[in-house]
Coordinates of C-alpha atoms and ligand atoms in Angstrom, one line a residue:
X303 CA -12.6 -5.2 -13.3
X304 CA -9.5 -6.9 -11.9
X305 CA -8.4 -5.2 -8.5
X306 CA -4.8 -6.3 -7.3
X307 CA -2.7 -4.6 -4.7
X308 CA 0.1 -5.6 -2.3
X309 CA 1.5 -3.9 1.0
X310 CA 5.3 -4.9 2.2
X311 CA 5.3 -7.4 5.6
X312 CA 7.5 -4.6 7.5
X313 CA 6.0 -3.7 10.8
X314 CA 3.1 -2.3 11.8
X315 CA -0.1 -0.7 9.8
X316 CA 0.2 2.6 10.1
X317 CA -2.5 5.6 9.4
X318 CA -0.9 6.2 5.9
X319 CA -1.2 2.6 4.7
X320 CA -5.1 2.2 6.0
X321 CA -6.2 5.3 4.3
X322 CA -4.2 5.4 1.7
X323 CA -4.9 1.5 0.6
X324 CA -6.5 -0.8 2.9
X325 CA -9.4 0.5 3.9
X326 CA -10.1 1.3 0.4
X327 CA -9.8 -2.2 -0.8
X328 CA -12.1 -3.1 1.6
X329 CA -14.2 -1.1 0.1
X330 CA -13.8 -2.0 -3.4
X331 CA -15.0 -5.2 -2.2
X332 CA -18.4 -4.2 -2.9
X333 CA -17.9 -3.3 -6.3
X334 CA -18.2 -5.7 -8.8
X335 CA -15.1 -8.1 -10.5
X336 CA -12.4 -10.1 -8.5
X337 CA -9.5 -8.8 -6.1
X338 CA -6.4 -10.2 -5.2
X339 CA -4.8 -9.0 -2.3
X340 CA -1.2 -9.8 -1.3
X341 CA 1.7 -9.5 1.4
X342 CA 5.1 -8.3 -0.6
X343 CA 7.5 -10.7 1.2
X344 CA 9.4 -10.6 -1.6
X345 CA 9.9 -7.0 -1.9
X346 CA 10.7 -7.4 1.8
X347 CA 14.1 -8.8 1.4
X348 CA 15.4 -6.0 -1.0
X349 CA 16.5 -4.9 2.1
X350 CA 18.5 -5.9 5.0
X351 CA 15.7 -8.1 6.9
X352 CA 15.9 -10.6 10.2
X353 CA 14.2 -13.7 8.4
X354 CA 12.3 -14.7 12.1
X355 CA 10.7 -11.7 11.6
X356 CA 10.1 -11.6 8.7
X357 CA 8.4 -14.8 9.1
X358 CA 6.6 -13.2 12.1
X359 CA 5.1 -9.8 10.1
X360 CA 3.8 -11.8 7.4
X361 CA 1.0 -13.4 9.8
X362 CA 0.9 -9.9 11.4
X363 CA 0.5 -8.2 8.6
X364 CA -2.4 -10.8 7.1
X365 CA -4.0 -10.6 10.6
X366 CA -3.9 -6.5 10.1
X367 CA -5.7 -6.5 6.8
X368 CA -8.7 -9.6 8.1
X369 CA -8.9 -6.7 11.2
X370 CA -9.5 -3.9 8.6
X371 CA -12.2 -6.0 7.1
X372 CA -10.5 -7.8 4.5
X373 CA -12.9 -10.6 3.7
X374 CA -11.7 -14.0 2.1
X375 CA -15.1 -14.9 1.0
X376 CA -14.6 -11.6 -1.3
X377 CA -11.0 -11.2 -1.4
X378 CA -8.3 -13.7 -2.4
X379 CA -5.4 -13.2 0.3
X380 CA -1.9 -14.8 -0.2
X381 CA 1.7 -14.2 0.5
X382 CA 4.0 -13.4 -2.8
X383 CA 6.6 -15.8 -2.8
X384 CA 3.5 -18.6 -1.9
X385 CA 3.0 -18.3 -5.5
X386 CA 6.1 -18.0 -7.6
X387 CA 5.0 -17.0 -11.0
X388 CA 5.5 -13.5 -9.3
X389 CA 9.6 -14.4 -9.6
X390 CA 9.3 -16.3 -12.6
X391 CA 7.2 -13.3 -14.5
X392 CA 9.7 -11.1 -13.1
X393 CA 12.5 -12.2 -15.1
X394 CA 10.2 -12.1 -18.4
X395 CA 9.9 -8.5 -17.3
X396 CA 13.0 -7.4 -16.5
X397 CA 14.2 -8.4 -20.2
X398 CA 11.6 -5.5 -21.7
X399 CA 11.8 -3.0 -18.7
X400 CA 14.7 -0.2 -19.7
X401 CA 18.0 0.7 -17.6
X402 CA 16.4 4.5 -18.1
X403 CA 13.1 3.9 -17.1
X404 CA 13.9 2.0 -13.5
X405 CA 16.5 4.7 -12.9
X406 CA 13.7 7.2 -13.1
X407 CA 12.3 6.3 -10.0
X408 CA 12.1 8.0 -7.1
X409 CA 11.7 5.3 -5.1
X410 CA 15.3 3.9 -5.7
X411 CA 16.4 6.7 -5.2
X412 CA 15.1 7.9 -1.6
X413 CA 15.9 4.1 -0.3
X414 CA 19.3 4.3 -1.9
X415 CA 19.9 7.4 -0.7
X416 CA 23.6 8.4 -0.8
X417 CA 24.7 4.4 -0.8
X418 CA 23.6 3.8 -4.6
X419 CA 26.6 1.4 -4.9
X420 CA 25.6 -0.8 -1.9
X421 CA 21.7 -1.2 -2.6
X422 CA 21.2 -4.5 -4.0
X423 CA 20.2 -5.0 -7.3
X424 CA 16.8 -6.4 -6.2
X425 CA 16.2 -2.6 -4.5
X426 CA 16.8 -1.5 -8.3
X427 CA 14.5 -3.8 -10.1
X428 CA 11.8 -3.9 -7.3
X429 CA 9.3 -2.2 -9.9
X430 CA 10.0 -4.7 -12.6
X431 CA 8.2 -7.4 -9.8
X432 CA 5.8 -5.1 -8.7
X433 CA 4.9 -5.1 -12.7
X434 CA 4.6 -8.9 -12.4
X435 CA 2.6 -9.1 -9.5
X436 CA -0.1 -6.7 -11.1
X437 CA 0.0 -8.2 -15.0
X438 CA -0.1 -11.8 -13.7
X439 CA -3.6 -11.4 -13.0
X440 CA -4.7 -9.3 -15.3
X441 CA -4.8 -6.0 -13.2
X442 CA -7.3 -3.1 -14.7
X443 CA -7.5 -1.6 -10.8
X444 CA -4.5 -0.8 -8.5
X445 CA -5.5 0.6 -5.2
X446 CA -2.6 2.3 -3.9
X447 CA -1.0 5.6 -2.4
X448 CA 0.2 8.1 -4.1
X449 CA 3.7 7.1 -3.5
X450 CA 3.4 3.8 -5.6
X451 CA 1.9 5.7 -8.3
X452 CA 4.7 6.4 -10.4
X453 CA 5.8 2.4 -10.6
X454 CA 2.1 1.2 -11.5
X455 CA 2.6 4.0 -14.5
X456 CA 5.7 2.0 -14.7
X457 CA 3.9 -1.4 -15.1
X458 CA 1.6 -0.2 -17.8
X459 CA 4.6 0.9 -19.6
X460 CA 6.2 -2.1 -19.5
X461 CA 2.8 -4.5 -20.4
X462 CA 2.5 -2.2 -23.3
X463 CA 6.0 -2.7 -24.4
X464 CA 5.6 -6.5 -23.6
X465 CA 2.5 -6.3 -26.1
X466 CA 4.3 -4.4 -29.0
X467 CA 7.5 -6.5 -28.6
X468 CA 5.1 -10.1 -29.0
X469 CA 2.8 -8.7 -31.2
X470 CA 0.0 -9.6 -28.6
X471 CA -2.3 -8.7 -26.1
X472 CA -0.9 -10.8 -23.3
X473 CA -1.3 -8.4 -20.3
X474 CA -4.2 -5.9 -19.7
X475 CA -2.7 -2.1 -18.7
X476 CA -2.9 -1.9 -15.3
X477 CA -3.9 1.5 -13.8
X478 CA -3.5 3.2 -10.6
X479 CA -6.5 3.7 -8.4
X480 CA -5.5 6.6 -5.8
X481 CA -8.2 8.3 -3.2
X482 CA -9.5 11.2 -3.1
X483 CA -8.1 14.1 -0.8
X484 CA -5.8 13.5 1.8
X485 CA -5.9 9.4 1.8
X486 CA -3.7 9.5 -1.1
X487 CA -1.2 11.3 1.0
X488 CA -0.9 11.1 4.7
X489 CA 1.7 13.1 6.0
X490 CA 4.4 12.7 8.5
X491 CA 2.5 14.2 12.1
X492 CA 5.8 15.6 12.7
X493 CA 7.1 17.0 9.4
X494 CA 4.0 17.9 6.8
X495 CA 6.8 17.9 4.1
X496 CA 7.4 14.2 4.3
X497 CA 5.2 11.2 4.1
X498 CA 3.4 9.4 6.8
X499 CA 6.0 6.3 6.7
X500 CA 7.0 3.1 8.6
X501 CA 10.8 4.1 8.2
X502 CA 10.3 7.4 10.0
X503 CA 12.8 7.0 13.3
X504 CA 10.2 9.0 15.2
X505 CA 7.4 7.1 16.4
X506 CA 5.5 10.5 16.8
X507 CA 5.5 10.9 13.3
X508 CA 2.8 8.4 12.6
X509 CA -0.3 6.6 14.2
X510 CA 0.0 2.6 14.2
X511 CA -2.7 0.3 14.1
X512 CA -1.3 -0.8 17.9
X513 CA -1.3 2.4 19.1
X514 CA -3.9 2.5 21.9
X515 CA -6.8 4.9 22.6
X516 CA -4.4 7.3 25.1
X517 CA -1.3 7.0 22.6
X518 CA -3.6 8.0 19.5
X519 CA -4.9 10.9 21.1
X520 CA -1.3 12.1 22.5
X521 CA -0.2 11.6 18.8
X522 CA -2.4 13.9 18.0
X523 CA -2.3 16.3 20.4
X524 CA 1.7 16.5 20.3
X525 CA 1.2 16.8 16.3
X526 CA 2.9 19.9 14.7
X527 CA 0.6 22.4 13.9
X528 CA 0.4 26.2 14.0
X529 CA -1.4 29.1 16.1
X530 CA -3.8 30.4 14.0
X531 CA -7.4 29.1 13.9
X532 CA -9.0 27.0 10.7
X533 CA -10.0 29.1 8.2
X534 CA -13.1 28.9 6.5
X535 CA -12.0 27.9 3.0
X536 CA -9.5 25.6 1.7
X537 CA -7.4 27.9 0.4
X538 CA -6.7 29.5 3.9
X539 CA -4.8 26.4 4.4
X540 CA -2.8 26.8 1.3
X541 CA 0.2 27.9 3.4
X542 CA -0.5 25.3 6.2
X543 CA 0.7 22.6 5.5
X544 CA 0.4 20.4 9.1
X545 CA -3.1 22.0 9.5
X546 CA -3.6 20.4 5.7
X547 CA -2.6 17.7 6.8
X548 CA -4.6 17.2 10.0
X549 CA -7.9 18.6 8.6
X550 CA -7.2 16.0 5.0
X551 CA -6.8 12.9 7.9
X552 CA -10.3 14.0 10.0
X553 CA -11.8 14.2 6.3
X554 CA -10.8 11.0 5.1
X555 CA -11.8 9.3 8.6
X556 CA -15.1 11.0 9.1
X557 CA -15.7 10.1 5.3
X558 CA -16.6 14.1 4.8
X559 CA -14.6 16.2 2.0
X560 CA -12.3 18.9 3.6
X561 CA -14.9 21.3 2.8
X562 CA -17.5 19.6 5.3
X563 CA -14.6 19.7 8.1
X564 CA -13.8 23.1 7.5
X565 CA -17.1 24.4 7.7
X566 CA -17.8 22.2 10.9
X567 CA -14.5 23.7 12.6
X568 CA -14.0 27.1 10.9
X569 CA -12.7 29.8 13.2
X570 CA -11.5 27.0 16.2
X571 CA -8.2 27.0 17.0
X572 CA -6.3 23.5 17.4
X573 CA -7.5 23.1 21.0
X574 CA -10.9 22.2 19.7
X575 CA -10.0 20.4 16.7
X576 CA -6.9 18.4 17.8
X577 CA -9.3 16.3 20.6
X578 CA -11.6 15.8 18.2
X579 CA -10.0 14.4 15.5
X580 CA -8.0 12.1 18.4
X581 CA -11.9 10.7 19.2
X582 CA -12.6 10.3 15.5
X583 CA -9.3 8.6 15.0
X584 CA -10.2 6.3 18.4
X585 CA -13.6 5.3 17.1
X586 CA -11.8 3.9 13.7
X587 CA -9.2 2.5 15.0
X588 CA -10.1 1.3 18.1
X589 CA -12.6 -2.4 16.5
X590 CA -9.9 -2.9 14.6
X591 CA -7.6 -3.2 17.4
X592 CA -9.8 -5.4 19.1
X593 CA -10.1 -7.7 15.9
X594 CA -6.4 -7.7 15.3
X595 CA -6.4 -9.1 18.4
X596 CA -8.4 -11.9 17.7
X597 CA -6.8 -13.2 14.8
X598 CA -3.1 -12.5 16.3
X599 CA -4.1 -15.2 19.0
X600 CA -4.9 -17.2 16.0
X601 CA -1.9 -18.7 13.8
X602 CA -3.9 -21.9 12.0
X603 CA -6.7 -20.0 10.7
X604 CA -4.5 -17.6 9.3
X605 CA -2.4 -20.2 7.6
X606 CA -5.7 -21.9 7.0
X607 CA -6.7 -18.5 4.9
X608 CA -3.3 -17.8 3.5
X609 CA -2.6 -21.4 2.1
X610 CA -6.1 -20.6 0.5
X611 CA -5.6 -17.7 -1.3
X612 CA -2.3 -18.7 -2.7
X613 CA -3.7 -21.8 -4.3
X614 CA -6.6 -19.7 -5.9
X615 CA -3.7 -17.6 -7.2
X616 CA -1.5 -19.9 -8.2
X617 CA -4.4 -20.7 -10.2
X618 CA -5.2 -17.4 -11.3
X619 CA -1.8 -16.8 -12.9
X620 CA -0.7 -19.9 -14.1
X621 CA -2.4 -19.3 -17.7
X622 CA -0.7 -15.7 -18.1
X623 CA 2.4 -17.0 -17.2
X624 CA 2.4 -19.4 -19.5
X625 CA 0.8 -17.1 -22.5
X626 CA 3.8 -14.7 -21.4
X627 CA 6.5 -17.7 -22.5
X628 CA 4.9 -19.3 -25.1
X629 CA 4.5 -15.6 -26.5
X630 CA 8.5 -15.4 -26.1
X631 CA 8.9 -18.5 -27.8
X632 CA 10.8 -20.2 -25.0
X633 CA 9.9 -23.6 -25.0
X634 CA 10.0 -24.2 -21.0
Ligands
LIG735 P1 3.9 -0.1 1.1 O1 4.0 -1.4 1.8 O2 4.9 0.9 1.4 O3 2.5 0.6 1.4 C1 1.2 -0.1 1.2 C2 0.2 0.8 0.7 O4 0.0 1.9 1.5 C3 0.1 3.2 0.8 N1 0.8 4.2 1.6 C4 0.2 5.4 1.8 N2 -0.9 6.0 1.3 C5 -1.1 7.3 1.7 N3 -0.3 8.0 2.6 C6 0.8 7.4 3.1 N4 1.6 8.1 3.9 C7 1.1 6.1 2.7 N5 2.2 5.3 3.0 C8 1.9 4.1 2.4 C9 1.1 2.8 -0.4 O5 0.9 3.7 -1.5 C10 0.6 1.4 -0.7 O6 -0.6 1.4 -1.5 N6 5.7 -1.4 -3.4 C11 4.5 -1.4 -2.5 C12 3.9 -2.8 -2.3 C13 3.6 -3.6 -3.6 C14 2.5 -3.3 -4.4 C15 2.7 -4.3 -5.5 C16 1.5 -2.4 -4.4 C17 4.4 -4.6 -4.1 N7 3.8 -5.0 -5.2 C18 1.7 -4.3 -6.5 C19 0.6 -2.5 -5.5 C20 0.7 -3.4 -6.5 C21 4.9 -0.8 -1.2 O7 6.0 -0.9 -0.8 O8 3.8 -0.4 -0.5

């Protein structure tokens, strides 16, 4: 078992991201097999980006995931373009990837929006290096949200058509590893019809991992939601799609199915539910808040940590990179 995953250095952690990924990888650190965690700064700059800060979220962002429990001793963390077989594997990529299958994502699409002409081409073959950064090390297990599903579906796609077009088995077919329930999903506290995202212009929308104890629980308590009480059943909240939402994120966080929530809650209305969800929420969040802290104050060790894990990777990929050209015939 291979684990890889990434997360973009773009602001702050947010509910979505921890449930979702993070906090799963940390706990896949338990399992068996070898994990490689990294910060997208690559993917980053698809986008218009300030490069100070840039520089700046890429320590905040490695801070954020030591805070969530990411261990080093278990975990190998690095920055992307610290090793750049990511780039070089790209290119390799990007000559087997179709025009028709990257312009099948819906990804492109929503950042594009209306502007298709002005995205860079970078925007447009973003998957192709999210392929790369999985097959370099062999990927079998990719944590991720459900958003990111559809371009790790993409990657196996393109190792297989790698493997057919050299005749060998130089990449493993990755797979996407997605949670259960509602941590595959977070939605939008505002809007239950759109994501829980980092580029949502309403800070209401979304619980960040700086958020403190009173702004959590007036998150929640602001949250959209509707008059009736929680039914006993899931299916009673078929139709109810912020009371989904905020039962799904008190399951996920309490580590209880929806079921377990429901049956604790059934027949409450929001008044009951909403403060306790903002305690369960606090009592998550909260330690990790207080560790963030710690390794915020803290620049060398997290250069010391980061410098690490990018020569283990560097390491780690150097032999598939090299399989990948020879198996091209390019002499190099
Ligand atoms: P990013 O930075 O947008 O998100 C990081 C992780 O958080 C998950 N996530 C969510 N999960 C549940 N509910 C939500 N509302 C929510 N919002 C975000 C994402 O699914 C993701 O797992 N392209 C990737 C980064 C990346 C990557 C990779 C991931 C680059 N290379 C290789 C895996 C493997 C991205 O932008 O994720």
């Amino acid at each position: 078992m291979r684990i890889v995953s990434g997360i973009q250095p773009t602001g702050d952690l947010h509910l979505g991201n921890l449930l979702g990924a993070i906090l799963r990888w940390t706990t896949m650190q338990d399992d068996e097999g070898e994990r490689f965690f990294f910060l997208a700064d690559l993917h980053a700059i698809t986008v218009d980006h300030e490069p100070a800060q840039l520089r700046r979220n890429v320590r905040e962002m490695a801070a954020a995931l030591l805070a969530s429990g990411i261990d080093p001793e278990r975990s190998t963390l690095f920055a992307q373009s610290d090793v750049p077989a990511h780039a070089e594997l790209q290119w390799l990529l990007a000559c087997t990837a179709r025009m028709g299958w990257l312009s099948r994502m819906t990804q492109f699409k929503a950042k594009s929006g209306k502007n298709r002409e002005k995205a860079s081409v970078g925007l447009f073959t973003y998957p192709v290096l999210q392929a790369a950064d999985v097959m370099l090390y062999q990927a079998t297990h990719v944590p991720v949200g459900e958003d990111q599903k559809q371009h790790i579906e993409l990657a196996r796609d393109i190792a297989d058509s790698f493997n057919h077009r050299v005749d060998d088995e130089v990449f493993a077919a990755p797979a996407p590893y997605i949670g259960t329930g509602r941590a595959a999903r977070v939605m939008s506290l505002r809007d239950a019809s759109n994501k829980m995202s980092k580029s949502d212009p309403s800070d209401m929308s979304r619980i960040n991992l700086s958020d403190d104890d009173d702004a959590i629980r007036t998150k929640i308590k602001k949250a959209r939601t509707d008059p009736e009480p929680l039914p006993e059943t899931l299916e009673g909240l078929e139709e109810r799609a912020e009371a989904r939402n905020l039962v799904g994120i008190m399951a996920a966080v309490t580590n209880r199915s929806e079921e377990e929530v429901l049956s604790e809650f059934a027949g409450q209305g929001f008044g009951a539910f909403k403060p306790a969800l903002g305690d369960a929420l606090v009592s998550l969040l909260a330690p990790i808040r207080a560790r963030l802290e710690e390794y915020r104050a803290d620049d060398k060790r997290l250069d010391a940590i980061l410098d690490e894990g990018a020569e283990k990777a560097r390491q780690t990929a150097q032999p598939t990179l090299d399989k990948a050209y020879a198996a091209l015939g390019l002499r190099r």
